[in-house]
Tab-separated table of C-alpha atoms in Angstrom:
chain	number	residue	atom	x	y	z
A	203	MET	CA	-6.287	-19.743	-4.486
A	204	GLY	CA	-5.246	-22.728	-7.201
A	205	GLN	CA	-5.637	-20.159	-9.926
A	206	THR	CA	-3.084	-20.587	-13.244
A	207	PRO	CA	-1.241	-16.804	-12.912
A	208	PRO	CA	-0.748	-15.520	-16.291
A	209	MET	CA	1.557	-15.943	-19.106
A	210	ARG	CA	4.402	-12.381	-18.567
A	211	THR	CA	5.509	-12.805	-22.256
A	212	LEU	CA	2.977	-12.024	-24.242
A	213	PRO	CA	3.243	-7.633	-23.073
A	214	MET	CA	7.676	-7.139	-23.493
A	215	LEU	CA	5.850	-9.187	-27.717
A	216	PHE	CA	2.864	-6.939	-27.746
A	217	LEU	CA	5.652	-4.004	-27.725
A	218	LEU	CA	8.604	-5.820	-29.859
A	219	LEU	CA	5.420	-6.304	-32.789
A	220	CYS	CA	4.168	-2.981	-32.569
A	221	GLY	CA	7.341	-0.643	-32.388
A	222	CYS	CA	6.205	0.815	-29.431
A	223	PRO	CA	8.816	2.168	-27.498
A	224	PRO	CA	11.039	-0.036	-24.704
A	225	ILE	CA	10.142	0.259	-20.737
A	226	VAL	CA	13.139	2.188	-19.692
A	227	ASP	CA	14.775	-0.405	-16.063
A	228	PRO	CA	15.617	1.464	-13.688
A	229	PRO	CA	19.027	1.284	-11.891
A	230	ALA	CA	19.264	-2.913	-11.595
A	231	GLU	CA	17.512	-6.183	-11.396
A	232	MET	CA	14.900	-6.612	-9.356
A	233	THR	CA	16.124	-9.727	-7.152
A	234	LEU	CA	14.545	-11.142	-4.365
A	235	VAL	CA	16.905	-9.312	-0.769
A	236	GLY	CA	14.617	-11.839	1.009
A	237	GLU	CA	12.345	-14.825	0.237
A	238	GLY	CA	10.516	-17.176	2.939
A	239	LEU	CA	10.588	-14.385	5.836
A	240	ASP	CA	8.170	-16.251	8.960
A	241	GLU	CA	6.377	-12.689	8.641
A	242	ALA	CA	4.536	-12.147	5.045
A	243	LEU	CA	5.306	-8.118	4.924
A	244	LEU	CA	2.939	-5.926	4.018
A	245	SER	CA	3.673	-2.729	3.616
A	246	VAL	CA	6.827	-0.690	2.582
A	247	ARG	CA	7.253	2.806	3.768
A	248	ALA	CA	10.868	5.756	4.533
A	249	THR	CA	11.494	8.740	4.787
A	250	GLY	CA	14.802	8.423	2.596
A	251	PRO	CA	17.199	6.059	0.467
A	252	ASP	CA	18.809	5.241	3.922
A	253	ASP	CA	15.060	5.075	6.529
A	254	VAL	CA	13.128	2.412	5.275
A	255	TRP	CA	10.469	1.152	6.959
A	256	PHE	CA	8.646	-2.483	7.015
A	257	VAL	CA	6.408	-3.680	8.570
A	258	GLY	CA	4.237	-7.584	8.329
A	259	SER	CA	2.214	-10.276	10.400
A	260	ASP	CA	3.389	-11.417	13.964
A	261	GLN	CA	3.642	-15.853	13.458
A	262	GLY	CA	4.904	-15.708	17.582
A	263	ALA	CA	7.353	-13.639	17.617
A	264	GLY	CA	5.606	-10.145	17.612
A	265	PRO	CA	4.337	-8.247	14.733
A	266	ALA	CA	7.558	-7.549	11.323
A	267	LEU	CA	9.027	-4.523	12.021
A	268	LEU	CA	12.161	-4.010	10.032
A	269	GLN	CA	14.350	-0.818	9.381
A	270	TRP	CA	17.359	0.191	6.696
A	271	ASP	CA	19.523	2.461	6.808
A	272	GLY	CA	20.965	2.141	3.694
A	273	SER	CA	23.381	-0.583	5.020
A	274	ALA	CA	21.933	-3.548	7.339
A	275	TRP	CA	18.549	-4.500	8.987
A	276	THR	CA	16.926	-3.205	11.775
A	277	ARG	CA	14.335	-5.527	13.836
A	278	HIS	CA	12.288	-3.565	16.261
A	279	ASP	CA	10.760	-5.117	19.247
A	280	THR	CA	7.799	-5.118	19.237
A	281	ALA	CA	6.225	-7.157	22.042
A	282	ALA	CA	3.765	-5.060	23.489
A	283	LEU	CA	2.107	-5.662	19.853
A	284	ASP	CA	1.820	-9.096	20.212
A	285	GLY	CA	-0.557	-11.143	17.976
A	286	VAL	CA	-0.978	-8.585	15.895
A	287	ASN	CA	-0.800	-8.546	12.080
A	288	LEU	CA	0.505	-4.664	11.047
A	289	TRP	CA	-0.844	-3.920	8.292
A	290	TRP	CA	0.878	-0.410	6.696
A	291	VAL	CA	3.311	1.856	8.192
A	292	HIS	CA	4.062	5.685	7.618
A	293	PRO	CA	7.634	7.543	8.916
A	294	THR	CA	8.202	10.356	10.393
A	295	ALA	CA	11.410	12.548	11.938
A	296	ASP	CA	10.759	11.295	15.091
A	297	THR	CA	8.247	8.257	15.060
A	298	VAL	CA	6.515	5.356	12.840
A	299	PHE	CA	3.294	5.380	13.744
A	300	VAL	CA	1.566	1.618	12.414
A	301	ALA	CA	-1.514	0.368	11.441
A	302	GLY	CA	-3.020	-2.773	11.992
A	303	SER	CA	-5.781	-6.294	13.619
A	304	GLY	CA	-6.977	-5.387	16.504
A	305	GLY	CA	-8.376	-1.954	16.397
A	306	THR	CA	-5.258	-1.118	16.160
A	307	LEU	CA	-3.097	2.686	16.375
A	308	ALA	CA	0.186	2.960	17.470
A	309	SER	CA	3.301	4.114	16.822
A	310	LEU	CA	6.842	3.887	17.846
A	311	ASP	CA	9.425	7.080	18.985
A	312	ARG	CA	12.176	6.519	16.845
A	313	SER	CA	14.171	8.248	19.937
A	314	SER	CA	13.781	5.762	23.379
A	315	GLY	CA	12.486	3.152	21.085
A	316	ALA	CA	8.655	2.908	22.901
A	317	ILE	CA	5.483	1.751	21.839
A	318	THR	CA	2.035	3.593	22.473
A	319	ARG	CA	-0.794	2.503	21.536
A	320	ILE	CA	-4.575	4.527	20.991
A	321	ASP	CA	-7.457	3.121	22.961
A	322	GLY	CA	-10.406	3.860	21.662
A	323	PRO	CA	-10.817	1.573	17.948
A	324	ARG	CA	-12.944	-0.905	18.677
A	325	ASP	CA	-10.622	-4.545	18.343
A	326	THR	CA	-13.028	-5.810	15.941
A	327	LEU	CA	-11.374	-3.324	13.283
A	328	THR	CA	-8.585	-3.994	11.362
A	329	PHE	CA	-6.657	-0.582	10.189
A	330	PHE	CA	-5.646	-0.809	5.982
A	331	GLY	CA	-4.230	1.900	5.911
A	332	ILE	CA	-2.229	5.096	7.810
A	333	TRP	CA	-1.226	8.335	6.343
A	334	GLY	CA	-0.661	11.755	7.545
A	335	ALA	CA	0.774	15.740	6.154
A	336	SER	CA	2.733	16.149	8.987
A	337	ALA	CA	2.935	14.261	12.070
A	338	GLN	CA	0.760	16.177	13.745
A	339	ASP	CA	-1.303	15.573	11.109
A	340	MET	CA	-2.345	12.134	10.662
A	341	TRP	CA	-5.506	10.150	9.157
A	342	ALA	CA	-6.385	5.636	9.385
A	343	VAL	CA	-8.582	3.466	7.615
A	344	GLY	CA	-10.345	0.655	8.402
A	345	ALA	CA	-12.899	-2.169	8.832
A	346	ALA	CA	-14.382	-4.639	11.015
A	347	ILE	CA	-14.020	-7.668	7.923
A	348	GLY	CA	-16.652	-9.814	7.944
A	349	ALA	CA	-18.423	-8.921	11.135
A	350	GLY	CA	-20.988	-7.436	9.896
A	351	GLU	CA	-20.278	-3.951	11.424
A	352	PRO	CA	-19.026	0.012	9.716
A	353	PRO	CA	-15.860	0.608	8.204
A	354	SER	CA	-14.031	2.827	10.171
A	355	ILE	CA	-11.823	5.951	10.053
A	356	TRP	CA	-9.600	7.926	12.161
A	357	ARG	CA	-7.761	11.027	12.353
A	358	ASN	CA	-5.023	12.698	14.773
A	359	ALA	CA	-5.639	16.540	14.330
A	360	GLY	CA	-3.026	18.078	17.130
A	361	GLY	CA	-2.585	15.541	18.880
A	362	ALA	CA	-5.995	13.797	20.199
A	363	TRP	CA	-6.828	10.570	17.594
A	364	ALA	CA	-10.917	10.861	17.230
A	365	GLU	CA	-13.266	8.833	14.752
A	366	VAL	CA	-14.733	10.875	12.614
A	367	ASP	CA	-18.964	10.890	11.892
A	368	THR	CA	-19.489	8.975	8.921
A	369	THR	CA	-23.262	8.891	10.054
A	370	ALA	CA	-24.116	11.140	7.222
A	371	GLU	CA	-23.916	12.883	3.848
A	372	PRO	CA	-21.534	11.600	1.723
A	373	PHE	CA	-20.229	8.435	3.011
A	374	HIS	CA	-22.902	5.661	2.423
A	375	LEU	CA	-20.753	3.546	4.069
A	376	GLU	CA	-23.124	-0.023	4.464
A	377	ASN	CA	-21.867	-2.830	3.345
A	378	VAL	CA	-17.780	-1.192	2.592
A	379	SER	CA	-14.434	-1.510	4.231
A	380	LEU	CA	-11.667	1.080	3.794
A	381	PHE	CA	-9.063	-0.459	2.938
A	382	LYS	CA	-6.049	2.922	2.133
A	383	VAL	CA	-5.565	6.985	2.960
A	384	HIS	CA	-3.440	9.328	0.944
A	385	GLY	CA	-2.838	12.232	-0.339
A	386	SER	CA	-0.841	15.304	-1.155
A	387	ALA	CA	-1.733	17.630	1.854
A	388	ALA	CA	-4.253	18.207	4.918
A	389	ASP	CA	-6.267	19.747	2.385
A	390	ASP	CA	-5.562	17.134	-0.702
A	391	VAL	CA	-6.581	13.516	1.015
A	392	TRP	CA	-7.992	10.086	-0.150
A	393	ILE	CA	-9.858	7.257	0.859
A	394	VAL	CA	-10.607	3.793	-1.539
A	395	GLY	CA	-12.348	0.755	-0.384
A	396	THR	CA	-14.674	-1.908	-1.579
A	397	ARG	CA	-17.565	-1.379	-4.864
A	398	GLY	CA	-15.327	1.227	-6.628
A	399	LEU	CA	-14.878	3.966	-3.361
A	400	ILE	CA	-13.162	6.579	-3.656
A	401	LEU	CA	-14.003	9.877	-0.737
A	402	HIS	CA	-12.116	12.839	-1.160
A	403	TRP	CA	-11.300	15.239	1.938
A	404	ASP	CA	-10.063	19.014	1.088
A	405	GLY	CA	-9.423	20.566	4.719
A	406	ALA	CA	-13.319	20.645	5.538
A	407	THR	CA	-15.860	18.770	3.704
A	408	PHE	CA	-15.505	15.319	2.062
A	409	THR	CA	-16.845	14.647	-0.901
A	410	ASP	CA	-17.716	11.226	-2.460
A	411	LEU	CA	-15.764	11.183	-5.989
A	412	SER	CA	-15.955	6.661	-6.996
A	413	PRO	CA	-16.476	5.670	-10.448
A	414	PRO	CA	-19.481	5.628	-11.607
A	415	ASP	CA	-20.558	2.267	-11.950
A	416	LEU	CA	-17.501	0.307	-10.387
A	417	ASP	CA	-18.590	-2.331	-8.835
A	418	GLN	CA	-14.840	-3.774	-7.931
A	419	ASN	CA	-12.694	-2.787	-5.232
A	420	LEU	CA	-10.281	-0.143	-4.323
A	421	LEU	CA	-7.220	-0.967	-2.505
A	422	THR	CA	-4.323	1.704	-3.013
A	423	VAL	CA	-4.674	5.310	-3.676
A	424	GLU	CA	-1.513	7.197	-3.574
A	425	TRP	CA	-0.366	9.941	-4.814
A	426	GLY	CA	2.282	11.841	-6.598
A	427	GLU	CA	3.748	13.712	-9.625
A	428	ALA	CA	1.176	12.104	-11.687
A	429	GLY	CA	-1.722	12.562	-9.006
A	430	PRO	CA	-3.867	10.091	-7.127
A	431	ILE	CA	-3.592	7.045	-8.944
A	432	VAL	CA	-6.210	3.793	-7.569
A	433	VAL	CA	-4.645	0.520	-8.081
A	434	GLY	CA	-7.424	-2.724	-6.730
A	435	GLY	CA	-9.142	-5.346	-8.865
A	436	LEU	CA	-10.407	-8.821	-8.432
A	437	ASN	CA	-9.030	-11.324	-10.885
A	438	GLN	CA	-7.779	-8.443	-13.185
A	439	GLY	CA	-6.183	-5.217	-12.066
A	440	LEU	CA	-7.720	-2.195	-12.046
A	441	ILE	CA	-5.432	1.123	-12.649
A	442	PHE	CA	-7.208	5.065	-12.480
A	443	GLU	CA	-5.563	7.519	-13.582
A	444	ARG	CA	-6.845	10.996	-12.192
A	445	GLU	CA	-7.422	14.014	-15.815
A	446	GLY	CA	-9.718	17.185	-15.442
A	447	GLU	CA	-13.017	15.322	-13.145
A	448	ALA	CA	-12.230	12.389	-14.670
A	449	TRP	CA	-11.196	9.197	-13.297
A	450	VAL	CA	-9.798	7.334	-16.492
A	451	ASP	CA	-8.918	3.254	-16.986
A	452	VAL	CA	-4.942	3.240	-17.714
A	453	THR	CA	-4.428	-1.009	-17.161
A	454	PRO	CA	-2.714	-2.645	-20.020
A	455	ASP	CA	-4.155	-5.830	-21.232
A	456	LEU	CA	-3.670	-9.464	-19.124
A	457	THR	CA	-2.924	-7.459	-15.996
A	458	PRO	CA	-3.546	-9.606	-12.819
A	459	ALA	CA	-5.737	-8.536	-8.691
A	460	LEU	CA	-3.218	-4.871	-8.060
A	461	ASN	CA	-3.241	-4.795	-4.673
A	462	GLY	CA	-0.565	-1.939	-3.777
A	463	VAL	CA	1.084	1.666	-5.841
A	464	CYS	CA	3.567	3.870	-5.469
A	465	GLN	CA	4.812	6.687	-7.340
A	466	GLY	CA	7.993	8.402	-6.606
A	467	SER	CA	11.715	8.511	-8.559
A	468	SER	CA	9.255	5.975	-10.704
A	469	THR	CA	5.892	4.971	-11.030
A	470	VAL	CA	4.800	1.488	-10.251
A	471	ALA	CA	2.287	-0.841	-9.569
A	472	VAL	CA	2.593	-4.557	-7.979
A	473	GLY	CA	-0.167	-7.157	-7.235
A	474	ARG	CA	-0.974	-11.238	-7.171
A	475	TRP	CA	1.198	-14.010	-8.677
A	476	GLY	CA	4.899	-11.533	-8.245
A	477	GLY	CA	3.031	-8.880	-10.706
A	478	MET	CA	4.357	-5.254	-12.245
A	479	ALA	CA	3.401	-2.439	-13.865
A	480	ARG	CA	5.173	0.687	-14.087
A	481	ARG	CA	4.644	3.786	-16.087
A	482	VAL	CA	6.786	5.280	-18.186
A	483	ASP	CA	6.255	8.315	-20.459
A	484	GLY	CA	3.002	8.080	-19.330
A	485	ALA	CA	2.182	4.904	-21.015
A	486	TRP	CA	2.010	1.867	-18.405
A	487	ALA	CA	2.804	-2.108	-19.181
A	488	LEU	CA	3.433	-4.545	-17.607
A	489	ASP	CA	7.002	-6.116	-16.969
A	490	ASP	CA	8.147	-9.222	-18.889
A	491	GLU	CA	9.116	-12.051	-15.869
A	492	SER	CA	8.542	-12.451	-12.622
A	493	LEU	CA	10.220	-12.815	-9.387
A	494	THR	CA	7.986	-15.313	-8.137
A	495	LEU	CA	3.991	-17.418	-7.467
A	496	LEU	CA	3.524	-15.294	-4.787
A	497	ASP	CA	2.104	-11.611	-3.752
A	498	TYR	CA	3.138	-8.489	-3.408
A	499	HIS	CA	1.242	-6.123	-1.304
A	500	GLY	CA	2.847	-3.378	-1.553
A	501	CYS	CA	5.805	-1.222	-2.715
A	502	LEU	CA	8.056	1.760	-2.751
A	503	THR	CA	10.326	4.421	-5.010
A	504	THR	CA	12.638	6.193	-3.632
A	505	SER	CA	14.906	9.782	-4.216
A	506	ASP	CA	18.235	7.342	-5.545
A	507	GLY	CA	15.236	5.366	-7.803
A	508	ALA	CA	15.353	2.434	-6.079
A	509	ILE	CA	12.537	0.002	-5.306
A	510	TRP	CA	10.875	-1.634	-3.257
A	511	ALA	CA	8.538	-4.623	-3.202
A	512	VAL	CA	6.671	-6.899	-0.045
A	513	GLY	CA	4.244	-9.960	0.708
A	514	GLY	CA	4.430	-13.435	-0.118
A	515	HIS	CA	1.925	-15.508	1.150
A	516	ILE	CA	-1.082	-13.059	2.108
A	517	SER	CA	-4.896	-14.168	0.230
A	518	ALA	CA	-4.996	-16.603	4.058
A	519	SER	CA	-4.264	-17.610	7.143
A	520	PRO	CA	-1.045	-17.849	7.626
A	521	LEU	CA	0.086	-14.088	6.622
A	522	ASN	CA	3.304	-15.857	5.642
A	523	GLU	CA	6.866	-16.630	3.508
A	524	GLY	CA	7.525	-12.745	3.513
A	525	LEU	CA	9.256	-11.543	0.657
A	526	ILE	CA	11.247	-8.326	0.254
A	527	ALA	CA	12.677	-7.628	-4.018
A	528	TYR	CA	15.024	-4.659	-4.375
A	529	GLN	CA	16.093	-2.825	-7.465
A	530	GLY	CA	18.493	0.270	-7.417
A	531	PRO	CA	22.131	1.103	-6.408
A	532	ALA	CA	22.476	-0.414	-2.735
A	533	THR	CA	24.048	-3.590	-1.882
A	534	VAL	CA	20.652	-5.950	0.409
A	535	PRO	CA	21.788	-8.381	1.768
A	536	SER	CA	18.508	-10.226	3.058
A	537	PRO	CA	16.987	-9.237	6.748
A	538	THR	CA	18.111	-11.392	10.548
A	539	PRO	CA	15.112	-13.715	10.285
């Protein structure tokens, strides 16, 4: 709050002076297709370019749950989740899973439109991340921010959600918050959180693979062609890649704090002040321009070469002034308020 965003021209100037290869641009320029929306948008996930899902805060009409089908927007009825801020979404062929405040884990039946919320999680929890290798093997992670309670991991393995016992080794979750979960398969799941925490599930047990002596917030992990990539930071951004058995810091200079990372047709990280970094030919570089001084929270790349980024006013309540940025081959109108 009240900080001056860093200059965006230095990374491009550095490229010109050093003779480094230029950044390869995706199919079109990044543009804001939605801004000033009532709700901040916090996550964007998809099953494909014509099935993109967005979730966000509740500003009085139920939390935002939007779908882009490649040609038009649909706003789904979320009255069943009144008062909930949705922080993450994971769509599958038949079901759309969402996670959020008030201990909310819920699913949307795509055929009927009905939303079902599971019972069990304490309402002091906010689930910040949800992911699964399949609709029958889902994970959700969260924290009771400011409540002095331990964080929580929930899993649906074959039909019923249950909390994972985190009281034994290797968790050490005292004074830790959990933010995101992602993986490549049912036996390769990654969870990140505060104080540099990185947990790995191999299908049978958890292992603590946190970088040594890292006391920083790690906010998002995503697995892709480059393996697991972890981003975060507080005043300055962090990008870690896994090389063998070690984490390597590959953060470009002047990177602002990062909230999201996505891998697919492109590899992109997004964060504070509209900051965006891209991985090209194995190296990360910052975009030299920013479309907004608000913050991105999540991003997505799809098989048609498109890049989506979402966010808004997310650093403090109210979570509003939502924005959607897009770069790709389609013509995307602003979503209907």
